[in-house]
mmCIF file of C-alpha atoms in Angstrom:
data_model
loop_
_atom_site.group_PDB
_atom_site.id
_atom_site.type_symbol
_atom_site.label_atom_id
_atom_site.label_comp_id
_atom_site.label_asym_id
_atom_site.label_seq_id
_atom_site.Cartn_x
_atom_site.Cartn_y
_atom_site.Cartn_z
ATOM 1 C CA MET A 29 0.395 -0.130 0.413
ATOM 2 C CA VAL A 30 3.145 2.333 0.654
ATOM 3 C CA GLU A 31 4.714 1.361 -2.641
ATOM 4 C CA ASN A 32 1.771 2.508 -4.303
ATOM 5 C CA LYS A 33 1.111 5.752 -2.115
ATOM 6 C CA GLY A 34 -2.781 6.376 -4.110
ATOM 7 C CA ALA A 35 -4.340 9.589 -3.017
ATOM 8 C CA PRO A 36 -5.103 10.436 0.061
ATOM 9 C CA GLY A 37 -9.377 10.693 1.525
ATOM 10 C CA VAL A 38 -11.685 12.695 2.604
ATOM 11 C CA ASP A 39 -9.163 13.380 5.477
ATOM 12 C CA GLY A 40 -6.603 14.374 3.477
ATOM 13 C CA LEU A 41 -4.741 11.131 5.350
ATOM 14 C CA THR A 42 -1.763 10.395 2.976
ATOM 15 C CA VAL A 43 -0.529 6.802 3.014
ATOM 16 C CA LEU A 44 3.268 8.295 4.361
ATOM 17 C CA GLU A 45 1.475 9.957 7.177
ATOM 18 C CA LEU A 46 -0.316 6.817 8.424
ATOM 19 C CA LYS A 47 2.238 5.169 10.086
ATOM 20 C CA PRO A 48 2.884 7.156 12.899
ATOM 21 C CA TRP A 49 -0.699 8.684 13.376
ATOM 22 C CA LEU A 50 -1.488 4.959 13.462
ATOM 23 C CA GLN A 51 0.913 5.110 16.827
ATOM 24 C CA ALA A 52 -1.121 6.660 18.625
ATOM 25 C CA HIS A 53 -4.718 5.136 17.338
ATOM 26 C CA TRP A 54 -4.288 2.467 17.346
ATOM 27 C CA LEU A 55 -5.651 0.778 19.592
ATOM 28 C CA ASN A 56 -8.735 2.576 19.649
ATOM 29 C CA ILE A 57 -9.619 1.596 16.216
ATOM 30 C CA LYS A 58 -8.220 -2.206 16.923
ATOM 31 C CA GLN A 59 -11.239 -2.411 20.000
ATOM 32 C CA ALA A 60 -13.699 -1.224 18.135
ATOM 33 C CA LEU A 61 -12.794 -3.357 15.771
ATOM 34 C CA LEU A 62 -13.347 -6.276 17.466
ATOM 35 C CA ALA A 63 -15.716 -4.882 18.876
ATOM 36 C CA GLY A 64 -18.195 -4.543 15.912
ATOM 37 C CA GLU A 65 -18.478 -0.653 16.681
ATOM 38 C CA TYR A 66 -16.092 0.747 13.260
ATOM 39 C CA MET A 67 -17.328 3.546 11.544
ATOM 40 C CA PRO A 68 -15.691 3.493 7.815
ATOM 41 C CA ALA A 69 -15.104 7.270 6.703
ATOM 42 C CA ALA A 70 -17.042 8.533 3.469
ATOM 43 C CA VAL A 71 -15.030 7.763 0.311
ATOM 44 C CA ARG A 72 -14.183 10.951 -2.040
ATOM 45 C CA LYS A 73 -15.878 11.051 -5.023
ATOM 46 C CA VAL A 74 -13.627 11.192 -8.040
ATOM 47 C CA GLU A 75 -14.417 10.631 -11.769
ATOM 48 C CA ILE A 76 -12.374 9.806 -14.843
ATOM 49 C CA PRO A 77 -13.232 10.124 -18.539
ATOM 50 C CA LYS A 78 -14.127 6.228 -20.109
ATOM 51 C CA PRO A 79 -12.205 5.651 -23.000
ATOM 52 C CA GLN A 80 -16.145 4.959 -24.863
ATOM 53 C CA GLY A 81 -17.178 8.225 -22.913
ATOM 54 C CA GLY A 82 -18.999 9.141 -20.433
ATOM 55 C CA VAL A 83 -17.334 9.040 -16.267
ATOM 56 C CA ARG A 84 -16.434 5.808 -14.030
ATOM 57 C CA THR A 85 -17.008 6.869 -11.306
ATOM 58 C CA LEU A 86 -14.338 6.086 -7.953
ATOM 59 C CA GLY A 87 -14.353 5.750 -4.718
ATOM 60 C CA ILE A 88 -11.067 7.022 -3.092
ATOM 61 C CA PRO A 89 -11.224 5.881 0.111
ATOM 62 C CA THR A 90 -9.064 7.003 3.405
ATOM 63 C CA ALA A 91 -5.778 5.746 4.446
ATOM 64 C CA LEU A 92 -6.695 3.895 7.005
ATOM 65 C CA ASP A 93 -10.195 2.726 5.411
ATOM 66 C CA ARG A 94 -7.749 1.001 2.503
ATOM 67 C CA LEU A 95 -5.620 -0.989 5.497
ATOM 68 C CA ILE A 96 -8.506 -2.077 7.106
ATOM 69 C CA GLN A 97 -9.833 -3.600 3.859
ATOM 70 C CA GLN A 98 -6.659 -4.677 2.795
ATOM 71 C CA GLY A 99 -6.304 -6.837 5.511
ATOM 72 C CA LEU A 100 -10.515 -7.906 4.940
ATOM 73 C CA HIS A 101 -8.541 -9.023 1.492
ATOM 74 C CA GLN A 102 -6.462 -10.817 2.674
ATOM 75 C CA ILE A 103 -7.651 -12.900 5.158
ATOM 76 C CA LEU A 104 -11.327 -13.481 1.908
ATOM 77 C CA GLN A 105 -9.179 -13.790 -0.695
ATOM 78 C CA PRO A 106 -7.728 -17.422 -0.003
ATOM 79 C CA LEU A 107 -10.867 -18.233 1.696
ATOM 80 C CA PHE A 108 -12.696 -17.228 -1.834
ATOM 81 C CA ASP A 109 -10.412 -17.825 -4.368
ATOM 82 C CA PRO A 110 -9.797 -21.200 -4.420
ATOM 83 C CA GLY A 111 -13.833 -22.192 -5.283
ATOM 84 C CA PHE A 112 -13.510 -19.670 -8.340
ATOM 85 C CA SER A 113 -14.179 -20.486 -12.068
ATOM 86 C CA GLY A 114 -10.873 -22.099 -14.026
ATOM 87 C CA SER A 115 -12.968 -19.441 -16.657
ATOM 88 C CA SER A 116 -12.905 -15.950 -14.351
ATOM 89 C CA TYR A 117 -9.699 -13.903 -15.221
ATOM 90 C CA GLY A 118 -10.021 -10.476 -13.612
ATOM 91 C CA PHE A 119 -8.130 -9.613 -10.179
ATOM 92 C CA ARG A 120 -7.029 -12.734 -9.394
ATOM 93 C CA PRO A 121 -3.421 -14.456 -8.556
ATOM 94 C CA GLY A 122 -1.871 -15.800 -10.799
ATOM 95 C CA ARG A 123 -4.368 -14.631 -13.330
ATOM 96 C CA ASN A 124 -3.862 -12.192 -16.189
ATOM 97 C CA ALA A 125 -6.072 -10.483 -19.156
ATOM 98 C CA HIS A 126 -3.508 -12.430 -21.817
ATOM 99 C CA GLN A 127 -4.664 -16.019 -20.395
ATOM 100 C CA ALA A 128 -7.988 -14.576 -20.525
ATOM 101 C CA VAL A 129 -7.714 -13.365 -24.097
ATOM 102 C CA GLU A 130 -6.466 -16.458 -25.655
ATOM 103 C CA ALA A 131 -8.389 -18.988 -23.714
ATOM 104 C CA ALA A 132 -11.312 -17.039 -25.709
ATOM 105 C CA ARG A 133 -9.067 -17.278 -29.313
ATOM 106 C CA SER A 134 -9.013 -21.381 -28.030
ATOM 107 C CA TYR A 135 -12.627 -21.270 -27.982
ATOM 108 C CA VAL A 136 -13.095 -20.105 -31.482
ATOM 109 C CA ALA A 137 -10.495 -21.800 -33.384
ATOM 110 C CA GLU A 138 -12.361 -24.936 -31.686
ATOM 111 C CA GLY A 139 -15.381 -23.700 -33.579
ATOM 112 C CA LYS A 140 -16.995 -21.055 -30.971
ATOM 113 C CA ARG A 141 -17.153 -19.041 -34.093
ATOM 114 C CA TRP A 142 -20.212 -16.561 -32.072
ATOM 115 C CA ALA A 143 -19.527 -14.665 -29.689
ATOM 116 C CA VAL A 144 -21.946 -13.602 -26.983
ATOM 117 C CA ASP A 145 -20.830 -10.429 -25.881
ATOM 118 C CA LEU A 146 -22.226 -8.888 -22.841
ATOM 119 C CA ASP A 147 -21.939 -5.333 -21.064
ATOM 120 C CA LEU A 148 -23.361 -4.989 -17.309
ATOM 121 C CA GLU A 149 -24.714 -1.650 -17.217
ATOM 122 C CA LYS A 150 -23.106 0.415 -14.499
ATOM 123 C CA PHE A 151 -21.552 -2.665 -12.846
ATOM 124 C CA PHE A 152 -19.803 -1.036 -10.112
ATOM 125 C CA ASP A 153 -22.526 1.305 -9.364
ATOM 126 C CA ARG A 154 -25.175 -0.466 -9.607
ATOM 127 C CA VAL A 155 -24.155 -3.982 -7.406
ATOM 128 C CA ASN A 156 -27.360 -4.565 -5.055
ATOM 129 C CA HIS A 157 -25.903 -4.902 -1.670
ATOM 130 C CA ASP A 158 -28.019 -7.937 0.280
ATOM 131 C CA VAL A 159 -27.485 -9.555 -2.662
ATOM 132 C CA LEU A 160 -23.221 -9.483 -2.515
ATOM 133 C CA MET A 161 -24.082 -9.689 1.062
ATOM 134 C CA ALA A 162 -25.256 -13.148 1.018
ATOM 135 C CA ARG A 163 -22.761 -14.354 -1.105
ATOM 136 C CA VAL A 164 -20.678 -13.608 1.365
ATOM 137 C CA ALA A 165 -22.412 -14.815 4.267
ATOM 138 C CA ARG A 166 -22.472 -18.325 2.238
ATOM 139 C CA LYS A 167 -18.409 -18.301 3.525
ATOM 140 C CA VAL A 168 -17.975 -15.236 6.058
ATOM 141 C CA LYS A 169 -20.048 -16.549 9.855
ATOM 142 C CA ASP A 170 -18.370 -14.627 11.650
ATOM 143 C CA GLU A 171 -21.049 -11.288 12.363
ATOM 144 C CA ARG A 172 -18.693 -8.362 13.149
ATOM 145 C CA VAL A 173 -16.178 -9.148 9.435
ATOM 146 C CA LEU A 174 -20.114 -8.727 7.773
ATOM 147 C CA LYS A 175 -21.415 -5.793 9.492
ATOM 148 C CA LEU A 176 -18.125 -4.272 8.489
ATOM 149 C CA ILE A 177 -18.135 -5.368 4.955
ATOM 150 C CA ARG A 178 -21.495 -4.111 4.744
ATOM 151 C CA ARG A 179 -20.800 -0.810 5.921
ATOM 152 C CA TYR A 180 -18.182 -0.431 4.135
ATOM 153 C CA LEU A 181 -20.544 -0.782 1.244
ATOM 154 C CA GLU A 182 -23.073 1.926 2.029
ATOM 155 C CA ALA A 183 -20.217 4.008 3.570
ATOM 156 C CA GLY A 184 -20.943 8.200 1.692
ATOM 157 C CA LEU A 185 -19.363 8.778 -1.503
ATOM 158 C CA MET A 186 -17.811 12.159 -0.455
ATOM 159 C CA GLU A 187 -19.112 15.334 -2.984
ATOM 160 C CA GLY A 188 -17.955 18.935 -2.005
ATOM 161 C CA GLY A 189 -17.985 18.980 0.914
ATOM 162 C CA VAL A 190 -21.233 16.394 1.431
ATOM 163 C CA ALA A 191 -21.764 12.513 2.244
ATOM 164 C CA MET A 192 -24.929 11.298 -0.284
ATOM 165 C CA ALA A 193 -26.164 7.764 1.234
ATOM 166 C CA ARG A 194 -25.672 4.405 -0.298
ATOM 167 C CA SER A 195 -28.029 2.118 -0.897
ATOM 168 C CA GLU A 196 -26.141 0.571 -3.472
ATOM 169 C CA GLY A 197 -22.765 0.025 -5.558
ATOM 170 C CA THR A 198 -19.014 -1.219 -4.752
ATOM 171 C CA PRO A 199 -17.375 2.180 -5.682
ATOM 172 C CA GLN A 200 -14.510 1.272 -8.117
ATOM 173 C CA GLY A 201 -11.453 2.686 -5.533
ATOM 174 C CA GLY A 202 -10.962 0.473 -2.610
ATOM 175 C CA PRO A 203 -8.523 -2.424 -2.395
ATOM 176 C CA LEU A 204 -12.173 -5.050 -1.544
ATOM 177 C CA SER A 205 -14.270 -3.947 -4.564
ATOM 178 C CA PRO A 206 -12.671 -6.458 -7.055
ATOM 179 C CA LEU A 207 -12.509 -9.220 -4.606
ATOM 180 C CA LEU A 208 -16.196 -8.472 -4.403
ATOM 181 C CA SER A 209 -17.333 -8.164 -7.352
ATOM 182 C CA ASN A 210 -15.556 -11.910 -8.331
ATOM 183 C CA ILE A 211 -17.823 -13.230 -5.255
ATOM 184 C CA LEU A 212 -21.258 -11.741 -6.763
ATOM 185 C CA LEU A 213 -20.540 -12.957 -10.062
ATOM 186 C CA ASP A 214 -19.394 -16.474 -9.385
ATOM 187 C CA ASP A 215 -23.085 -17.023 -9.031
ATOM 188 C CA LEU A 216 -23.337 -16.030 -12.991
ATOM 189 C CA ASP A 217 -20.047 -18.682 -13.722
ATOM 190 C CA ARG A 218 -21.206 -21.427 -12.146
ATOM 191 C CA GLU A 219 -24.791 -21.000 -14.718
ATOM 192 C CA LEU A 220 -23.082 -20.651 -17.531
ATOM 193 C CA GLU A 221 -20.547 -23.612 -16.494
ATOM 194 C CA ARG A 222 -23.800 -25.418 -15.055
ATOM 195 C CA ARG A 223 -25.185 -24.634 -19.386
ATOM 196 C CA GLY A 224 -22.156 -26.226 -20.730
ATOM 197 C CA HIS A 225 -20.464 -22.617 -21.661
ATOM 198 C CA ARG A 226 -17.034 -22.069 -22.922
ATOM 199 C CA PHE A 227 -16.940 -19.248 -21.766
ATOM 200 C CA CYS A 228 -13.689 -16.269 -20.371
ATOM 201 C CA ARG A 229 -15.159 -13.707 -17.933
ATOM 202 C CA TYR A 230 -12.664 -10.511 -16.226
ATOM 203 C CA ALA A 231 -14.004 -9.038 -14.161
ATOM 204 C CA ASP A 232 -17.256 -7.593 -15.417
ATOM 205 C CA ASP A 233 -16.249 -8.304 -19.256
ATOM 206 C CA CYS A 234 -18.120 -11.343 -20.376
ATOM 207 C CA ASN A 235 -17.510 -12.970 -23.498
ATOM 208 C CA ILE A 236 -19.829 -16.880 -24.034
ATOM 209 C CA TYR A 237 -18.282 -18.535 -26.976
ATOM 210 C CA VAL A 238 -21.134 -20.634 -28.945
ATOM 211 C CA GLY A 239 -22.035 -22.685 -32.363
ATOM 212 C CA SER A 240 -23.815 -20.754 -34.136
ATOM 213 C CA TYR A 241 -26.145 -17.037 -34.700
ATOM 214 C CA ARG A 242 -29.014 -18.444 -33.156
ATOM 215 C CA THR A 243 -27.696 -20.879 -30.253
ATOM 216 C CA GLY A 244 -26.124 -17.166 -29.352
ATOM 217 C CA GLN A 245 -29.944 -15.947 -29.084
ATOM 218 C CA ARG A 246 -31.338 -18.053 -27.160
ATOM 219 C CA VAL A 247 -28.394 -17.526 -24.878
ATOM 220 C CA MET A 248 -28.218 -14.159 -24.818
ATOM 221 C CA GLN A 249 -31.950 -13.434 -23.883
ATOM 222 C CA GLY A 250 -31.752 -17.075 -21.508
ATOM 223 C CA ILE A 251 -28.434 -15.179 -19.319
ATOM 224 C CA THR A 252 -29.812 -11.804 -19.249
ATOM 225 C CA ALA A 253 -33.202 -12.560 -17.124
ATOM 226 C CA PHE A 254 -30.901 -14.743 -15.134
ATOM 227 C CA LEU A 255 -28.953 -11.677 -14.517
ATOM 228 C CA GLU A 256 -31.617 -9.031 -13.803
ATOM 229 C CA GLN A 257 -33.786 -12.287 -12.290
ATOM 230 C CA ARG A 258 -30.692 -14.351 -9.847
ATOM 231 C CA LEU A 259 -27.799 -11.253 -9.350
ATOM 232 C CA LYS A 260 -30.240 -8.011 -9.789
ATOM 233 C CA LEU A 261 -27.935 -6.089 -12.270
ATOM 234 C CA LYS A 262 -29.100 -5.222 -15.629
ATOM 235 C CA VAL A 263 -27.307 -6.117 -18.560
ATOM 236 C CA ASN A 264 -27.231 -3.326 -21.478
ATOM 237 C CA ALA A 265 -28.598 -4.280 -24.831
ATOM 238 C CA ASP A 266 -27.053 -1.250 -26.843
ATOM 239 C CA LYS A 267 -23.422 -2.487 -26.100
ATOM 240 C CA SER A 268 -24.347 -6.000 -26.039
ATOM 241 C CA ALA A 269 -24.061 -8.287 -28.774
ATOM 242 C CA VAL A 270 -24.634 -11.853 -30.397
ATOM 243 C CA ALA A 271 -21.845 -11.594 -33.257
ATOM 244 C CA ARG A 272 -18.153 -12.925 -34.930
ATOM 245 C CA PRO A 273 -16.335 -12.642 -32.432
ATOM 246 C CA TRP A 274 -13.931 -10.311 -34.551
ATOM 247 C CA GLU A 275 -16.797 -7.733 -35.653
ATOM 248 C CA ARG A 276 -16.469 -8.011 -31.543
ATOM 249 C CA LYS A 277 -13.647 -6.961 -28.703
ATOM 250 C CA PHE A 278 -12.414 -8.516 -25.785
ATOM 251 C CA LEU A 279 -10.268 -6.845 -23.247
ATOM 252 C CA GLY A 280 -8.522 -5.049 -25.299
ATOM 253 C CA TYR A 281 -8.125 -7.671 -28.164
ATOM 254 C CA SER A 282 -10.577 -8.712 -31.858
ATOM 255 C CA MET A 283 -8.438 -12.020 -33.961
ATOM 256 C CA THR A 284 -9.042 -12.460 -37.431
ATOM 257 C CA GLY A 285 -12.370 -14.427 -39.489
ATOM 258 C CA HIS A 286 -9.317 -17.384 -40.379
ATOM 259 C CA ARG A 287 -10.230 -20.909 -38.920
ATOM 260 C CA LYS A 288 -7.119 -20.580 -36.362
ATOM 261 C CA PRO A 289 -7.664 -16.745 -35.636
ATOM 262 C CA LYS A 290 -5.043 -14.557 -35.345
ATOM 263 C CA LEU A 291 -4.907 -12.137 -32.581
ATOM 264 C CA ARG A 292 -4.397 -8.846 -33.667
ATOM 265 C CA ILE A 293 -5.301 -5.572 -31.705
ATOM 266 C CA ALA A 294 -9.108 -3.946 -31.513
ATOM 267 C CA PRO A 295 -9.715 -0.750 -34.193
ATOM 268 C CA GLN A 296 -10.998 1.159 -30.574
ATOM 269 C CA SER A 297 -7.411 0.436 -28.725
ATOM 270 C CA ARG A 298 -5.538 2.266 -31.332
ATOM 271 C CA LYS A 299 -7.280 4.865 -32.052
ATOM 272 C CA ARG A 300 -6.713 5.239 -27.802
ATOM 273 C CA LEU A 301 -3.259 5.501 -28.125
ATOM 274 C CA THR A 302 -3.273 7.286 -31.003
ATOM 275 C CA GLU A 303 -5.553 9.937 -28.765
ATOM 276 C CA LYS A 304 -3.124 9.877 -25.893
ATOM 277 C CA ILE A 305 -0.580 10.207 -28.570
ATOM 278 C CA ARG A 306 -1.322 13.799 -30.065
ATOM 279 C CA LEU A 307 -2.981 14.820 -26.543
ATOM 280 C CA ALA A 308 1.225 14.583 -25.494
ATOM 281 C CA LEU A 309 2.406 15.976 -28.469
ATOM 282 C CA ARG A 310 -0.478 19.362 -28.120
ATOM 283 C CA ARG A 311 1.131 19.327 -25.278
ATOM 284 C CA GLY A 312 4.872 19.095 -26.054
ATOM 285 C CA ARG A 313 5.623 21.855 -28.322
ATOM 286 C CA GLY A 314 7.225 23.967 -26.566
ATOM 287 C CA GLN A 315 9.501 21.193 -25.506
ATOM 288 C CA SER A 316 12.628 20.594 -27.277
ATOM 289 C CA ILE A 317 11.898 16.970 -29.645
ATOM 290 C CA GLN A 318 14.090 15.095 -26.898
ATOM 291 C CA GLN A 319 11.725 15.378 -24.037
ATOM 292 C CA VAL A 320 8.899 14.768 -26.396
ATOM 293 C CA ILE A 321 10.730 11.273 -26.619
ATOM 294 C CA GLU A 322 11.538 10.723 -23.182
ATOM 295 C CA GLY A 323 7.578 11.751 -22.148
ATOM 296 C CA LEU A 324 5.457 9.252 -25.360
ATOM 297 C CA ASN A 325 8.481 5.908 -24.389
ATOM 298 C CA PRO A 326 6.719 4.682 -20.748
ATOM 299 C CA VAL A 327 3.522 5.337 -22.723
ATOM 300 C CA LEU A 328 4.720 3.338 -26.263
ATOM 301 C CA ARG A 329 6.781 0.381 -23.239
ATOM 302 C CA GLY A 330 4.083 0.019 -21.758
ATOM 303 C CA TRP A 331 0.680 0.040 -24.631
ATOM 304 C CA MET A 332 3.426 -2.377 -25.535
ATOM 305 C CA ALA A 333 3.491 -4.962 -22.961
ATOM 306 C CA TYR A 334 -0.053 -4.895 -23.204
ATOM 307 C CA PHE A 335 -0.826 -5.758 -26.920
ATOM 308 C CA ARG A 336 2.196 -7.991 -27.111
ATOM 309 C CA LEU A 337 0.228 -10.997 -28.156
ATOM 310 C CA THR A 338 -0.741 -9.434 -31.222
ATOM 311 C CA GLU A 339 -0.208 -11.149 -34.241
ATOM 312 C CA VAL A 340 -1.061 -9.118 -36.651
ATOM 313 C CA LYS A 341 2.624 -7.111 -37.736
ATOM 314 C CA SER A 342 1.477 -4.323 -40.100
ATOM 315 C CA VAL A 343 -1.182 -2.518 -37.220
ATOM 316 C CA LEU A 344 2.304 -1.746 -35.770
ATOM 317 C CA GLU A 345 4.526 -1.172 -38.831
ATOM 318 C CA GLU A 346 1.684 1.632 -39.247
ATOM 319 C CA LEU A 347 1.905 3.480 -36.243
ATOM 320 C CA ASP A 348 5.525 3.657 -36.392
ATOM 321 C CA GLY A 349 5.125 5.566 -38.994
ATOM 322 C CA TRP A 350 2.417 7.200 -38.130
ATOM 323 C CA LEU A 351 3.949 8.444 -35.374
ATOM 324 C CA ARG A 352 7.588 9.429 -36.761
ATOM 325 C CA ARG A 353 5.394 11.371 -39.417
ATOM 326 C CA LYS A 354 4.444 13.087 -36.153
ATOM 327 C CA LEU A 355 7.169 14.036 -34.766
ATOM 328 C CA ARG A 356 8.595 14.918 -37.935
ATOM 329 C CA THR A 357 5.332 17.163 -37.881
ATOM 330 C CA LEU A 358 5.994 19.210 -35.007
ATOM 331 C CA LEU A 359 9.530 20.508 -36.019
ATOM 332 C CA TRP A 360 8.256 21.438 -39.095
ATOM 333 C CA ARG A 361 5.492 23.304 -36.802
ATOM 334 C CA GLN A 362 8.453 24.445 -34.228
ATOM 335 C CA TRP A 363 10.556 25.478 -36.724
ATOM 336 C CA LYS A 364 7.594 28.380 -36.987
ATOM 337 C CA ARG A 365 10.157 30.538 -40.461
ATOM 338 C CA VAL A 366 11.186 30.061 -43.480
ATOM 339 C CA TYR A 367 14.659 30.508 -42.505
ATOM 340 C CA THR A 368 15.470 28.715 -39.193
ATOM 341 C CA ARG A 369 13.609 25.737 -41.458
ATOM 342 C CA ALA A 370 16.194 26.103 -44.207
ATOM 343 C CA ALA A 371 18.578 25.828 -42.202
ATOM 344 C CA ASN A 372 17.858 23.297 -40.265
ATOM 345 C CA LEU A 373 17.713 20.868 -43.587
ATOM 346 C CA MET A 374 20.672 22.135 -44.336
ATOM 347 C CA LYS A 375 22.310 20.895 -41.521
ATOM 348 C CA ALA A 376 20.180 17.563 -41.759
ATOM 349 C CA GLY A 377 22.488 16.985 -44.828
ATOM 350 C CA LEU A 378 20.075 18.154 -47.565
ATOM 351 C CA GLY A 379 21.478 20.586 -50.397
ATOM 352 C CA LYS A 380 21.298 24.739 -49.500
ATOM 353 C CA VAL A 381 18.907 24.666 -52.739
ATOM 354 C CA ARG A 382 16.627 22.408 -51.673
ATOM 355 C CA ALA A 383 15.853 22.516 -48.195
ATOM 356 C CA TRP A 384 15.407 26.799 -49.800
ATOM 357 C CA GLN A 385 13.138 25.344 -52.164
ATOM 358 C CA SER A 386 11.976 22.433 -49.657
ATOM 359 C CA ALA A 387 10.716 25.408 -46.405
ATOM 360 C CA THR A 388 8.963 27.338 -48.758
ATOM 361 C CA ASN A 389 6.885 24.963 -50.332
ATOM 362 C CA GLY A 390 3.596 26.711 -48.810
ATOM 363 C CA HIS A 391 2.171 23.446 -47.428
ATOM 364 C CA GLY A 392 1.283 22.668 -43.816
ATOM 365 C CA PRO A 393 2.497 21.197 -41.559
ATOM 366 C CA TRP A 394 0.948 17.382 -41.759
ATOM 367 C CA TRP A 395 1.860 17.210 -45.560
ATOM 368 C CA ASN A 396 6.077 18.535 -44.947
ATOM 369 C CA GLY A 397 5.804 15.415 -41.917
ATOM 370 C CA GLY A 398 5.358 13.429 -44.955
ATOM 371 C CA ALA A 399 7.295 15.049 -47.934
ATOM 372 C CA SER A 400 10.723 13.265 -48.820
ATOM 373 C CA HIS A 401 12.740 16.039 -47.967
ATOM 374 C CA MET A 402 11.775 15.573 -43.847
ATOM 375 C CA ASN A 403 11.979 12.215 -44.135
ATOM 376 C CA HIS A 404 15.574 12.223 -45.462
ATOM 377 C CA ALA A 405 16.800 14.897 -43.283
ATOM 378 C CA TYR A 406 14.998 12.856 -40.357
ATOM 379 C CA PRO A 407 14.669 9.362 -40.667
ATOM 380 C CA ASN A 408 14.416 6.122 -38.838
ATOM 381 C CA ALA A 409 17.871 5.944 -37.214
ATOM 382 C CA TRP A 410 17.193 9.348 -36.805
ATOM 383 C CA PHE A 411 14.623 8.507 -34.234
ATOM 384 C CA ASP A 412 17.016 5.584 -32.906
ATOM 385 C CA ARG A 413 19.154 7.316 -31.903
ATOM 386 C CA MET A 414 17.084 9.934 -30.412
ATOM 387 C CA GLY A 415 15.961 6.495 -28.825
ATOM 388 C CA LEU A 416 12.128 6.226 -29.783
ATOM 389 C CA VAL A 417 10.977 3.521 -29.121
ATOM 390 C CA SER A 418 9.353 1.051 -32.028
ATOM 391 C CA LEU A 419 6.466 -0.571 -31.132
ATOM 392 C CA LEU A 420 7.123 -3.558 -33.686
ATOM 393 C CA ASP A 421 10.908 -3.036 -32.456
ATOM 394 C CA THR A 422 9.598 -3.743 -29.018
ATOM 395 C CA GLN A 423 7.062 -6.254 -29.724
ATOM 396 C CA ARG A 424 9.401 -8.635 -31.351
ATOM 397 C CA ARG A 425 11.997 -8.220 -27.844
ATOM 398 C CA PHE A 426 8.552 -9.841 -26.111
ATOM 399 C CA GLN A 427 8.646 -12.445 -28.245
ATOM 400 C CA SER A 428 12.138 -13.278 -28.633
ATOM 401 C CA VAL A 429 12.335 -13.243 -24.438
ATOM 402 C CA SER A 430 9.180 -15.640 -23.770
#
């Protein structure tokens, strides 16, 4: 928890300040916990934009409540996790999104070439407390623990100095929320297994793989009824669909329509990266190109670490080329004056006549960023020397290590 640091809650107490504070107050906190009388503080409401639009509401507990939730998690995880489905991959030790994506591909390769893509509407905001606590109580018998968990679920959401009571939902932001989501959705996993379905679930993102469109429609109808009646969860009909797996995305990936499908980066994921790069470049117009590259590299490495499973390399080649053109365009913008452009082109190795012709061509920055004079002056090797991360080369290195 100290390593992650994290934003303070409503009391303003940081993680680094927590230890000395506990030395003075822990005895009273411990007594309240053992007596079942501890009352969590309200959580601080934070809204962050979703990649697909809209906002995601986070509830940031105080540093003390994060510590207590982490303690609960360490006790409850070993109690519940061994009984979870093998098709559940999210927020579990030894499991990750890559395993889920590879399992999805294997089901399609088996011939399950239709996907029932379920979207749970505002899942973390709509969790029914009574339904969830009934599932927790299956394995937790200590009334003090059950009461404490419910109090965390019902802790007020603080915004603008006013705490609003909650009767449903488990806002993301606390250490306990991911485990509670798995406890609730384990009933969905068991129902899918009982029906003999192939599926992959990562938190509230669930895809079921079937052999025909008609079967998919029947499964969508049946599972929607199960979720709404048994778990009191609502399926978003507008975002859910029965479709070919290569027409949908799962955890940022899609796949090709081959008999043995290949994993590829979903178009939406590519778009999110380019938008992030555009924003970084707008911020970097007053920086040196070296500073811009140093700011971009962690983003590129992190993105490629996640999408290293992609088998369609052309997307990476296109993104590498597009980024270098954007950086050449940035250089052209920064030079501004005709004389500066001509001087820098000559400095980069162009002849005087060609440099002046290029500097006075009258075209805009994007055109010049892709023109032969800028490619000649600043070839790919120049960006390599500047240390710019290549997505394609990075993926090759990941593959050679694995």
